[in-house]
Coordinates of C-alpha atoms in Angstrom, one line a residue:
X1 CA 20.1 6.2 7.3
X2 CA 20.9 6.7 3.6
X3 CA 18.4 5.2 1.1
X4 CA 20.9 3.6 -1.2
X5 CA 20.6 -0.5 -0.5
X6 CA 19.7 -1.2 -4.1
X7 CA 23.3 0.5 -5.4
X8 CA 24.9 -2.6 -4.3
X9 CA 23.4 -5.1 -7.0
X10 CA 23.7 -3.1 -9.9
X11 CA 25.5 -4.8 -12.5
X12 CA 25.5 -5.6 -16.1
X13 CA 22.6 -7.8 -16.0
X14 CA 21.0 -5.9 -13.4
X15 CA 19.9 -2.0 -14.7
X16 CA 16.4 -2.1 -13.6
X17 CA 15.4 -2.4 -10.0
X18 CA 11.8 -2.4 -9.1
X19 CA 10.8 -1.5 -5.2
X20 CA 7.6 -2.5 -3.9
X21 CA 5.6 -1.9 -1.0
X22 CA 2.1 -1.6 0.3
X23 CA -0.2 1.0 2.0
X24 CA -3.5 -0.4 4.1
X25 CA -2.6 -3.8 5.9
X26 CA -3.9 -2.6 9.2
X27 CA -7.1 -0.6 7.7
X28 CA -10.4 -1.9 8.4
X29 CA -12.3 -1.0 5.2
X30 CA -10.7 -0.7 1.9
X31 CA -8.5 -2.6 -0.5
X32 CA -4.4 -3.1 0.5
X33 CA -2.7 -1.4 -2.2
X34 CA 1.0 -2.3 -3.2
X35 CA 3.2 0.0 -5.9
X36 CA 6.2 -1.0 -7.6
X37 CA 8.7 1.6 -8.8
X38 CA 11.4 1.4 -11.0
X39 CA 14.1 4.5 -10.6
X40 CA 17.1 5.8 -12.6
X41 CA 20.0 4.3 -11.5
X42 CA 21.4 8.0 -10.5
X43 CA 18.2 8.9 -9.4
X44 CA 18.3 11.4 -5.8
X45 CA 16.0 13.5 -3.8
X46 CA 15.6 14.2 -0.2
X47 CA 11.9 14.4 -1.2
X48 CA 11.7 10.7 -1.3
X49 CA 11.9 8.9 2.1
X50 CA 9.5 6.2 3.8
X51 CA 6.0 7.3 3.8
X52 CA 5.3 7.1 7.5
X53 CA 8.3 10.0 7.9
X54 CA 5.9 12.5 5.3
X55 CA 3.2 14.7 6.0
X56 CA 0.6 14.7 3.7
X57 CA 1.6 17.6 1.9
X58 CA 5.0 16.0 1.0
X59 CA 3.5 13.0 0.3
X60 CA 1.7 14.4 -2.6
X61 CA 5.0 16.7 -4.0
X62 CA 7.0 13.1 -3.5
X63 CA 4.1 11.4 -5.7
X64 CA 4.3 13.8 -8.9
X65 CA 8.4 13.7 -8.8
X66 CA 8.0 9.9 -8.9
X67 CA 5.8 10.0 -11.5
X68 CA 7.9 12.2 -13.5
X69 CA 11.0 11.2 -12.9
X70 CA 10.1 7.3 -13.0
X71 CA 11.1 4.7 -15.8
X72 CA 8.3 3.2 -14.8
X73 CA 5.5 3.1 -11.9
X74 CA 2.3 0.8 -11.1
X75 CA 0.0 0.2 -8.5
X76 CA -1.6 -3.4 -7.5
X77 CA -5.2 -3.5 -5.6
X78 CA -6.9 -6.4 -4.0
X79 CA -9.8 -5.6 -2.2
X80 CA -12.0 -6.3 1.0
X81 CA -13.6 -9.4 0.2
X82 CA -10.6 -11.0 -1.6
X83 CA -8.9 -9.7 2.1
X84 CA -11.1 -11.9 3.9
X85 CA -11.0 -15.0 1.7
X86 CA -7.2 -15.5 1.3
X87 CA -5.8 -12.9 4.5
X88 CA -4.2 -9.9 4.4
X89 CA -0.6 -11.0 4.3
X90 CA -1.5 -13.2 1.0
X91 CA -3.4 -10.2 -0.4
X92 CA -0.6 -8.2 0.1
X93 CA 1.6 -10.5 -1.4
X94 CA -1.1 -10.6 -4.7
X95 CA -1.5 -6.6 -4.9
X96 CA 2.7 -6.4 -4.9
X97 CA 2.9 -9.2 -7.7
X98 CA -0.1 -7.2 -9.8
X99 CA 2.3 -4.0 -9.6
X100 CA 5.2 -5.4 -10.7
X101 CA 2.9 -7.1 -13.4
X102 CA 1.5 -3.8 -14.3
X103 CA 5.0 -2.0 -14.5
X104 CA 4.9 -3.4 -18.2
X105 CA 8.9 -3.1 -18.0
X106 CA 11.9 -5.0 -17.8
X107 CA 12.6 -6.4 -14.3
X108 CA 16.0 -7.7 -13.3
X109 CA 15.9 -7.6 -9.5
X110 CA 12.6 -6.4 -7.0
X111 CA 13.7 -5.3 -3.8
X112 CA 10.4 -5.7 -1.3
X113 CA 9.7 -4.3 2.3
X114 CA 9.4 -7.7 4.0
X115 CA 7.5 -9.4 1.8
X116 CA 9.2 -12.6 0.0
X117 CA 7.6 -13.7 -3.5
X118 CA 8.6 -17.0 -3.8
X119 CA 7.5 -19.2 -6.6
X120 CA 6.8 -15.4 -8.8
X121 CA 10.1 -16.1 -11.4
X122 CA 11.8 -12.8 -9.9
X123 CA 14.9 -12.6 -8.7
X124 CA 14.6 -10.9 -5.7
X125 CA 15.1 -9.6 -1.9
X126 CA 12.7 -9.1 1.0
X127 CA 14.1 -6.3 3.4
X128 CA 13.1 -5.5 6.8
X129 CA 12.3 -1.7 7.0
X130 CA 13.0 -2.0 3.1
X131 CA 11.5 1.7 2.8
X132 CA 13.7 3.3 5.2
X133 CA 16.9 2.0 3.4
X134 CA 16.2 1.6 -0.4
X135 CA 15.1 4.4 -2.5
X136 CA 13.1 2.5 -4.9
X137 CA 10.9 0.6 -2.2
X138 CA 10.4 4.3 -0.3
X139 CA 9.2 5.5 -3.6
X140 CA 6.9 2.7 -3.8
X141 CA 5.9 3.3 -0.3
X142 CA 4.9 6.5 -1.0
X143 CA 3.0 6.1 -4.7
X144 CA 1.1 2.9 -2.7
X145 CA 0.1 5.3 0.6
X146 CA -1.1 8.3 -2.3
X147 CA -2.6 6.3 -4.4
X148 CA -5.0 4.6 -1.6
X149 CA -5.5 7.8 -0.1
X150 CA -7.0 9.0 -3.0
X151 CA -9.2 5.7 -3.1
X152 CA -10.2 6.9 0.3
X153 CA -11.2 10.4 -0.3
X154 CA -13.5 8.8 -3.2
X155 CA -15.2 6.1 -0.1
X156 CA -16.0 9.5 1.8
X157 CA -17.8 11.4 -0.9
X158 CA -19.8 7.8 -1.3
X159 CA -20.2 7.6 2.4
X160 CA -19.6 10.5 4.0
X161 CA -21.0 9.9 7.8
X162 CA -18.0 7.3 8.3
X163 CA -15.5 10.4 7.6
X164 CA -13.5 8.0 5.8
X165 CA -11.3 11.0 4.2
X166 CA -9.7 11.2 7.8
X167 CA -9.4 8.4 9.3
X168 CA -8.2 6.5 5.7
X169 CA -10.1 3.2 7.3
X170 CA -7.7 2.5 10.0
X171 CA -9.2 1.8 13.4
X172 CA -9.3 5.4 15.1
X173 CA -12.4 6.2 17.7
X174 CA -14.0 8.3 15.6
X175 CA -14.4 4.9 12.8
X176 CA -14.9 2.5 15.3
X177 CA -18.0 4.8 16.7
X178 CA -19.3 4.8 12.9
X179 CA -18.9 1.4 12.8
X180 CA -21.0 0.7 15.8
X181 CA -23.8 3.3 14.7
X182 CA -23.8 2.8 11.8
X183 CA -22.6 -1.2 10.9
X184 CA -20.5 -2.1 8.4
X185 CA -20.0 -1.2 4.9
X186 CA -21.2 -4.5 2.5
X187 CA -17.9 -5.1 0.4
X188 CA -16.1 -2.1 2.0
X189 CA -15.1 -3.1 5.3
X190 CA -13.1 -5.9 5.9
X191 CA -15.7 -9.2 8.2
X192 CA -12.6 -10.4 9.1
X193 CA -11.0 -8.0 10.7
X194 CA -11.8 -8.2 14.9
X195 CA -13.8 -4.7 15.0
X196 CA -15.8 -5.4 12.2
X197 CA -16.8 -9.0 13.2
X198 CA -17.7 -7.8 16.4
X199 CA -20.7 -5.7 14.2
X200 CA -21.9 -9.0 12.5
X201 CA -21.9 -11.0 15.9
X202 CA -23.8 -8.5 17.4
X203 CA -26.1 -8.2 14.5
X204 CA -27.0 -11.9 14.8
X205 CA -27.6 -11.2 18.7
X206 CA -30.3 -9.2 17.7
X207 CA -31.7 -11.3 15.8

């Protein structure tokens, strides 16, 4: 599937198309982190695809070609706690309209991986598997994954017997077997999220 969806609203009122996308919605610990990239209109690399399809490595060399070749880039966080108080799609939602904020560029048209921002004053359009078929949202797929993953590998060296660094604070055995040794993180994990409530609930058993 070529990534070239956002070719088709170019115009001359439209020259700068920001993607966005988030990294972290099904994590248990950590903040959901959205980007919002703004690409040359001829802009091309076989480097840049959806995140998911990268392995780390390429991730990385994606990242610093984005960042260079970018007219602009910008990262939105919201974290745990404001995750449990308003939900994870909402937060999503916040983190993605704090990117494009943060772009500090002209915006004429956001193209979004599924994620409709009405009411925000942009002109825009929510697309199902928006990273596998525009550019700009892979690249912001891609500079959101990096950019949390990084966040992560700073959680580990803070609390290094949840080997956060390789799980990235999604739900793998090796977490949830921290999680039951060792209870949640206050302000790190996410209460509301079923594995992590189970922890509190059981905590109040005991007491």
């Amino acid at each position: 599937m070529s990534l070239d969806y956002e070719k088709q609203f170019y115009n001359e009122s439209i020259k700068y198309i920001a993607g966005c996308d988030e990294a972290g919605r099904g994590c248990l610990l950590g903040p959901v982190v959205a980007a919002a990239v703004i690409l040359p209109k001829d802009f091309s690399s076989d480097l840049i695809n959806d995140s998911k399809k990268l392995s780390e490595k390429k991730r990385e060399e994606a990242f610093e070609l984005i960042k260079n070749s970018a007219i602009a880039y910008a990262i939105g966080v919201v974290e745990a706690d404001t995750i449990d108080e308003i939900n994870i799609y909402e937060a999503s939602r916040r983190a993605m309209l704090e990117a494009l904020t943060n772009l500090n560029h002209q915006i004429d048209f956001v193209i979004t991986d599924a994620m409709p921002l009405p009411g925000s004053g942009y002109s825009h359009e929510a697309v199902i598997k928006g990273d596998s078929k525009a550019l700009c949202v892979a690249a912001a797929s891609i500079v959101a994954k990096v950019s949390r993953d990084h966040m992560m590998y700073d959680l580990d060296k803070a609390f290094p017997k949840y080997k956060i660094a390789k799980h990235k604070g999604y739900g793998t055995k090796a977490h949830l077997e921290a999680l039951k040794k060792y209870g949640p993180i206050e302000h790190i994990h996410r209460k509301t999220y079923g594995p992590v409530a189970e922890c509190y609930i059981e905590k109040i058993k005991l007491f």
